[in-house]
Amino acid sequence: MSSNDGRPSFLYSLKAVLWSFVGLRRKSDFDKDEVKLNPFHVIAAGLLAVALFIGILVTIVKLVVS
């Protein structure tokens, strides 16, 4: 699926998920994304973002404890 066929790419979904993690999404953006986003892309992006977040936390704890 490319961005040429009107469906958002995985990177678009990842961007939407990351902005949602930060909590800086506008209501209008959320309403647009609700209709356009592929649920499988959102789930994959969410799992990737959670893994990245946990990895960053573990790294910070290891640096502080060492």
PDB file of N, CA and C in Angstrom:
ATOM      1  N   MET A   1       0.839  -1.188   0.000  1.00  0.00           N
ATOM      2  CA  MET A   1       0.000   0.000   0.000  1.00  0.00           C
ATOM      3  C   MET A   1       0.876   1.241   0.000  1.00  0.00           C
ATOM      4  N   SER A   2       0.759   1.982  -0.992  1.00  0.00           N
ATOM      5  CA  SER A   2       1.520   3.224  -1.065  1.00  0.00           C
ATOM      6  C   SER A   2       0.606   4.386  -0.744  1.00  0.00           C
ATOM      7  N   SER A   3       1.195   5.536  -0.577  1.00  0.00           N
ATOM      8  CA  SER A   3       0.399   6.720  -0.285  1.00  0.00           C
ATOM      9  C   SER A   3      -0.339   7.213  -1.531  1.00  0.00           C
ATOM     10  N   ASN A   4      -0.037   6.638  -2.688  1.00  0.00           N
ATOM     11  CA  ASN A   4      -0.689   7.058  -3.928  1.00  0.00           C
ATOM     12  C   ASN A   4      -2.118   6.545  -4.052  1.00  0.00           C
ATOM     13  N   ASP A   5      -2.458   5.433  -3.393  1.00  0.00           N
ATOM     14  CA  ASP A   5      -3.798   4.883  -3.518  1.00  0.00           C
ATOM     15  C   ASP A   5      -4.762   5.441  -2.464  1.00  0.00           C
ATOM     16  N   GLY A   6      -4.381   6.484  -1.769  1.00  0.00           N
ATOM     17  CA  GLY A   6      -5.269   7.150  -0.823  1.00  0.00           C
ATOM     18  C   GLY A   6      -5.225   6.591   0.584  1.00  0.00           C
ATOM     19  N   ARG A   7      -4.506   5.506   0.803  1.00  0.00           N
ATOM     20  CA  ARG A   7      -4.411   4.915   2.130  1.00  0.00           C
ATOM     21  C   ARG A   7      -3.073   5.314   2.750  1.00  0.00           C
ATOM     22  N   PRO A   8      -3.098   5.677   3.998  1.00  0.00           N
ATOM     23  CA  PRO A   8      -1.853   6.093   4.658  1.00  0.00           C
ATOM     24  C   PRO A   8      -0.857   4.936   4.787  1.00  0.00           C
ATOM     25  N   SER A   9       0.399   5.273   4.795  1.00  0.00           N
ATOM     26  CA  SER A   9       1.458   4.284   4.930  1.00  0.00           C
ATOM     27  C   SER A   9       1.675   3.948   6.402  1.00  0.00           C
ATOM     28  N   PHE A  10       2.565   2.970   6.636  1.00  0.00           N
ATOM     29  CA  PHE A  10       2.903   2.594   8.002  1.00  0.00           C
ATOM     30  C   PHE A  10       3.563   3.765   8.733  1.00  0.00           C
ATOM     31  N   LEU A  11       4.389   4.527   8.036  1.00  0.00           N
ATOM     32  CA  LEU A  11       5.054   5.667   8.686  1.00  0.00           C
ATOM     33  C   LEU A  11       4.036   6.718   9.145  1.00  0.00           C
ATOM     34  N   TYR A  12       2.983   6.909   8.384  1.00  0.00           N
ATOM     35  CA  TYR A  12       1.913   7.827   8.795  1.00  0.00           C
ATOM     36  C   TYR A  12       1.254   7.317  10.077  1.00  0.00           C
ATOM     37  N   SER A  13       1.013   6.010  10.137  1.00  0.00           N
ATOM     38  CA  SER A  13       0.425   5.408  11.337  1.00  0.00           C
ATOM     39  C   SER A  13       1.373   5.523  12.522  1.00  0.00           C
ATOM     40  N   LEU A  14       2.660   5.296  12.283  1.00  0.00           N
ATOM     41  CA  LEU A  14       3.650   5.410  13.352  1.00  0.00           C
ATOM     42  C   LEU A  14       3.699   6.829  13.888  1.00  0.00           C
ATOM     43  N   LYS A  15       3.660   7.796  12.996  1.00  0.00           N
ATOM     44  CA  LYS A  15       3.657   9.203  13.415  1.00  0.00           C
ATOM     45  C   LYS A  15       2.427   9.510  14.275  1.00  0.00           C
ATOM     46  N   ALA A  16       1.273   9.023  13.867  1.00  0.00           N
ATOM     47  CA  ALA A  16       0.039   9.250  14.628  1.00  0.00           C
ATOM     48  C   ALA A  16       0.127   8.610  16.012  1.00  0.00           C
ATOM     49  N   VAL A  17       0.676   7.400  16.082  1.00  0.00           N
ATOM     50  CA  VAL A  17       0.809   6.707  17.372  1.00  0.00           C
ATOM     51  C   VAL A  17       1.795   7.435  18.273  1.00  0.00           C
ATOM     52  N   LEU A  18       2.923   7.861  17.720  1.00  0.00           N
ATOM     53  CA  LEU A  18       3.922   8.560  18.544  1.00  0.00           C
ATOM     54  C   LEU A  18       3.391   9.882  19.074  1.00  0.00           C
ATOM     55  N   TRP A  19       2.661  10.634  18.246  1.00  0.00           N
ATOM     56  CA  TRP A  19       2.066  11.876  18.737  1.00  0.00           C
ATOM     57  C   TRP A  19       1.030  11.583  19.813  1.00  0.00           C
ATOM     58  N   SER A  20       0.318  10.478  19.675  1.00  0.00           N
ATOM     59  CA  SER A  20      -0.660  10.101  20.693  1.00  0.00           C
ATOM     60  C   SER A  20       0.023   9.723  21.999  1.00  0.00           C
ATOM     61  N   PHE A  21       1.184   9.078  21.912  1.00  0.00           N
ATOM     62  CA  PHE A  21       1.953   8.737  23.117  1.00  0.00           C
ATOM     63  C   PHE A  21       2.330   9.998  23.878  1.00  0.00           C
ATOM     64  N   VAL A  22       2.726  11.018  23.147  1.00  0.00           N
ATOM     65  CA  VAL A  22       3.137  12.277  23.763  1.00  0.00           C
ATOM     66  C   VAL A  22       1.924  13.040  24.287  1.00  0.00           C
ATOM     67  N   GLY A  23       0.792  12.829  23.658  1.00  0.00           N
ATOM     68  CA  GLY A  23      -0.429  13.495  24.091  1.00  0.00           C
ATOM     69  C   GLY A  23      -0.658  14.837  23.434  1.00  0.00           C
ATOM     70  N   LEU A  24      -0.031  15.057  22.283  1.00  0.00           N
ATOM     71  CA  LEU A  24      -0.135  16.343  21.604  1.00  0.00           C
ATOM     72  C   LEU A  24      -0.922  16.261  20.303  1.00  0.00           C
ATOM     73  N   ARG A  25      -1.909  15.386  20.245  1.00  0.00           N
ATOM     74  CA  ARG A  25      -2.737  15.268  19.044  1.00  0.00           C
ATOM     75  C   ARG A  25      -3.891  16.252  19.122  1.00  0.00           C
ATOM     76  N   ARG A  26      -4.165  16.895  18.001  1.00  0.00           N
ATOM     77  CA  ARG A  26      -5.345  17.762  17.924  1.00  0.00           C
ATOM     78  C   ARG A  26      -6.571  16.896  17.687  1.00  0.00           C
ATOM     79  N   LYS A  27      -7.691  17.353  18.165  1.00  0.00           N
ATOM     80  CA  LYS A  27      -8.944  16.615  17.983  1.00  0.00           C
ATOM     81  C   LYS A  27      -9.254  16.448  16.500  1.00  0.00           C
ATOM     82  N   SER A  28      -9.007  17.473  15.706  1.00  0.00           N
ATOM     83  CA  SER A  28      -9.291  17.374  14.267  1.00  0.00           C
ATOM     84  C   SER A  28      -8.411  16.318  13.604  1.00  0.00           C
ATOM     85  N   ASP A  29      -7.131  16.227  14.016  1.00  0.00           N
ATOM     86  CA  ASP A  29      -6.242  15.199  13.466  1.00  0.00           C
ATOM     87  C   ASP A  29      -6.719  13.807  13.862  1.00  0.00           C
ATOM     88  N   PHE A  30      -7.141  13.668  15.112  1.00  0.00           N
ATOM     89  CA  PHE A  30      -7.627  12.376  15.581  1.00  0.00           C
ATOM     90  C   PHE A  30      -8.859  11.948  14.798  1.00  0.00           C
ATOM     91  N   ASP A  31      -9.767  12.880  14.557  1.00  0.00           N
ATOM     92  CA  ASP A  31     -10.987  12.559  13.810  1.00  0.00           C
ATOM     93  C   ASP A  31     -10.673  12.125  12.378  1.00  0.00           C
ATOM     94  N   LYS A  32      -9.707  12.775  11.742  1.00  0.00           N
ATOM     95  CA  LYS A  32      -9.304  12.384  10.385  1.00  0.00           C
ATOM     96  C   LYS A  32      -8.655  11.003  10.399  1.00  0.00           C
ATOM     97  N   ASP A  33      -7.770  10.779  11.365  1.00  0.00           N
ATOM     98  CA  ASP A  33      -7.036   9.521  11.435  1.00  0.00           C
ATOM     99  C   ASP A  33      -7.942   8.349  11.778  1.00  0.00           C
ATOM    100  N   GLU A  34      -8.972   8.610  12.538  1.00  0.00           N
ATOM    101  CA  GLU A  34      -9.874   7.544  12.956  1.00  0.00           C
ATOM    102  C   GLU A  34     -10.465   6.823  11.751  1.00  0.00           C
ATOM    103  N   VAL A  35     -10.718   7.551  10.694  1.00  0.00           N
ATOM    104  CA  VAL A  35     -11.311   6.979   9.490  1.00  0.00           C
ATOM    105  C   VAL A  35     -10.243   6.415   8.561  1.00  0.00           C
ATOM    106  N   LYS A  36      -9.077   7.048   8.499  1.00  0.00           N
ATOM    107  CA  LYS A  36      -8.069   6.728   7.494  1.00  0.00           C
ATOM    108  C   LYS A  36      -7.090   5.628   7.894  1.00  0.00           C
ATOM    109  N   LEU A  37      -6.790   5.468   9.170  1.00  0.00           N
ATOM    110  CA  LEU A  37      -5.707   4.580   9.576  1.00  0.00           C
ATOM    111  C   LEU A  37      -6.071   3.107   9.452  1.00  0.00           C
ATOM    112  N   ASN A  38      -5.079   2.331   9.095  1.00  0.00           N
ATOM    113  CA  ASN A  38      -5.216   0.881   9.031  1.00  0.00           C
ATOM    114  C   ASN A  38      -5.012   0.330  10.451  1.00  0.00           C
ATOM    115  N   PRO A  39      -5.965  -0.420  10.997  1.00  0.00           N
ATOM    116  CA  PRO A  39      -5.841  -0.912  12.375  1.00  0.00           C
ATOM    117  C   PRO A  39      -4.597  -1.773  12.596  1.00  0.00           C
ATOM    118  N   PHE A  40      -4.212  -2.557  11.600  1.00  0.00           N
ATOM    119  CA  PHE A  40      -3.015  -3.391  11.748  1.00  0.00           C
ATOM    120  C   PHE A  40      -1.755  -2.538  11.843  1.00  0.00           C
ATOM    121  N   HIS A  41      -1.703  -1.447  11.090  1.00  0.00           N
ATOM    122  CA  HIS A  41      -0.566  -0.533  11.180  1.00  0.00           C
ATOM    123  C   HIS A  41      -0.523   0.126  12.550  1.00  0.00           C
ATOM    124  N   VAL A  42      -1.672   0.495  13.084  1.00  0.00           N
ATOM    125  CA  VAL A  42      -1.729   1.147  14.393  1.00  0.00           C
ATOM    126  C   VAL A  42      -1.262   0.190  15.487  1.00  0.00           C
ATOM    127  N   ILE A  43      -1.700  -1.070  15.431  1.00  0.00           N
ATOM    128  CA  ILE A  43      -1.282  -2.060  16.426  1.00  0.00           C
ATOM    129  C   ILE A  43       0.214  -2.292  16.343  1.00  0.00           C
ATOM    130  N   ALA A  44       0.738  -2.468  15.134  1.00  0.00           N
ATOM    131  CA  ALA A  44       2.181  -2.688  14.960  1.00  0.00           C
ATOM    132  C   ALA A  44       2.978  -1.471  15.430  1.00  0.00           C
ATOM    133  N   ALA A  45       2.515  -0.282  15.096  1.00  0.00           N
ATOM    134  CA  ALA A  45       3.208   0.940  15.520  1.00  0.00           C
ATOM    135  C   ALA A  45       3.147   1.089  17.031  1.00  0.00           C
ATOM    136  N   GLY A  46       2.029   0.745  17.630  1.00  0.00           N
ATOM    137  CA  GLY A  46       1.900   0.810  19.093  1.00  0.00           C
ATOM    138  C   GLY A  46       2.847  -0.153  19.787  1.00  0.00           C
ATOM    139  N   LEU A  47       2.932  -1.373  19.290  1.00  0.00           N
ATOM    140  CA  LEU A  47       3.855  -2.351  19.879  1.00  0.00           C
ATOM    141  C   LEU A  47       5.307  -1.908  19.726  1.00  0.00           C
ATOM    142  N   LEU A  48       5.627  -1.354  18.564  1.00  0.00           N
ATOM    143  CA  LEU A  48       6.982  -0.842  18.331  1.00  0.00           C
ATOM    144  C   LEU A  48       7.298   0.317  19.272  1.00  0.00           C
ATOM    145  N   ALA A  49       6.342   1.226  19.452  1.00  0.00           N
ATOM    146  CA  ALA A  49       6.552   2.373  20.334  1.00  0.00           C
ATOM    147  C   ALA A  49       6.708   1.936  21.787  1.00  0.00           C
ATOM    148  N   VAL A  50       5.921   0.950  22.218  1.00  0.00           N
ATOM    149  CA  VAL A  50       6.033   0.441  23.592  1.00  0.00           C
ATOM    150  C   VAL A  50       7.395  -0.221  23.798  1.00  0.00           C
ATOM    151  N   ALA A  51       7.831  -1.025  22.833  1.00  0.00           N
ATOM    152  CA  ALA A  51       9.137  -1.672  22.936  1.00  0.00           C
ATOM    153  C   ALA A  51      10.261  -0.641  23.009  1.00  0.00           C
ATOM    154  N   LEU A  52      10.159   0.392  22.197  1.00  0.00           N
ATOM    155  CA  LEU A  52      11.157   1.468  22.221  1.00  0.00           C
ATOM    156  C   LEU A  52      11.148   2.193  23.563  1.00  0.00           C
ATOM    157  N   PHE A  53       9.972   2.483  24.077  1.00  0.00           N
ATOM    158  CA  PHE A  53       9.847   3.167  25.364  1.00  0.00           C
ATOM    159  C   PHE A  53      10.439   2.328  26.498  1.00  0.00           C
ATOM    160  N   ILE A  54      10.137   1.037  26.521  1.00  0.00           N
ATOM    161  CA  ILE A  54      10.685   0.154  27.552  1.00  0.00           C
ATOM    162  C   ILE A  54      12.194   0.059  27.418  1.00  0.00           C
ATOM    163  N   GLY A  55      12.696  -0.034  26.185  1.00  0.00           N
ATOM    164  CA  GLY A  55      14.138  -0.082  25.972  1.00  0.00           C
ATOM    165  C   GLY A  55      14.839   1.171  26.479  1.00  0.00           C
ATOM    166  N   ILE A  56      14.229   2.325  26.252  1.00  0.00           N
ATOM    167  CA  ILE A  56      14.803   3.579  26.751  1.00  0.00           C
ATOM    168  C   ILE A  56      14.806   3.602  28.280  1.00  0.00           C
ATOM    169  N   LEU A  57      13.712   3.168  28.892  1.00  0.00           N
ATOM    170  CA  LEU A  57      13.655   3.139  30.366  1.00  0.00           C
ATOM    171  C   LEU A  57      14.691   2.192  30.952  1.00  0.00           C
ATOM    172  N   VAL A  58      14.835   1.007  30.373  1.00  0.00           N
ATOM    173  CA  VAL A  58      15.827   0.033  30.863  1.00  0.00           C
ATOM    174  C   VAL A  58      17.227   0.608  30.722  1.00  0.00           C
ATOM    175  N   THR A  59      17.501   1.274  29.604  1.00  0.00           N
ATOM    176  CA  THR A  59      18.820   1.877  29.393  1.00  0.00           C
ATOM    177  C   THR A  59      19.104   2.970  30.413  1.00  0.00           C
ATOM    178  N   ILE A  60      18.125   3.803  30.687  1.00  0.00           N
ATOM    179  CA  ILE A  60      18.297   4.870  31.681  1.00  0.00           C
ATOM    180  C   ILE A  60      18.565   4.280  33.050  1.00  0.00           C
ATOM    181  N   VAL A  61      17.820   3.247  33.428  1.00  0.00           N
ATOM    182  CA  VAL A  61      18.015   2.625  34.742  1.00  0.00           C
ATOM    183  C   VAL A  61      19.397   2.000  34.827  1.00  0.00           C
ATOM    184  N   LYS A  62      19.846   1.335  33.774  1.00  0.00           N
ATOM    185  CA  LYS A  62      21.180   0.738  33.795  1.00  0.00           C
ATOM    186  C   LYS A  62      22.259   1.797  33.917  1.00  0.00           C
ATOM    187  N   LEU A  63      22.082   2.935  33.250  1.00  0.00           N
ATOM    188  CA  LEU A  63      23.074   4.005  33.347  1.00  0.00           C
ATOM    189  C   LEU A  63      23.106   4.616  34.736  1.00  0.00           C
ATOM    190  N   VAL A  64      21.959   4.754  35.364  1.00  0.00           N
ATOM    191  CA  VAL A  64      21.887   5.372  36.694  1.00  0.00           C
ATOM    192  C   VAL A  64      22.427   4.421  37.750  1.00  0.00           C
ATOM    193  N   VAL A  65      22.106   3.138  37.661  1.00  0.00           N
ATOM    194  CA  VAL A  65      22.518   2.168  38.669  1.00  0.00           C
ATOM    195  C   VAL A  65      24.006   1.859  38.566  1.00  0.00           C
ATOM    196  N   SER A  66      24.562   1.876  37.385  1.00  0.00           N
ATOM    197  CA  SER A  66      25.970   1.528  37.185  1.00  0.00           C
ATOM    198  C   SER A  66      26.907   2.477  37.863  1.00  0.00           C
TER     199      SER A  66
END
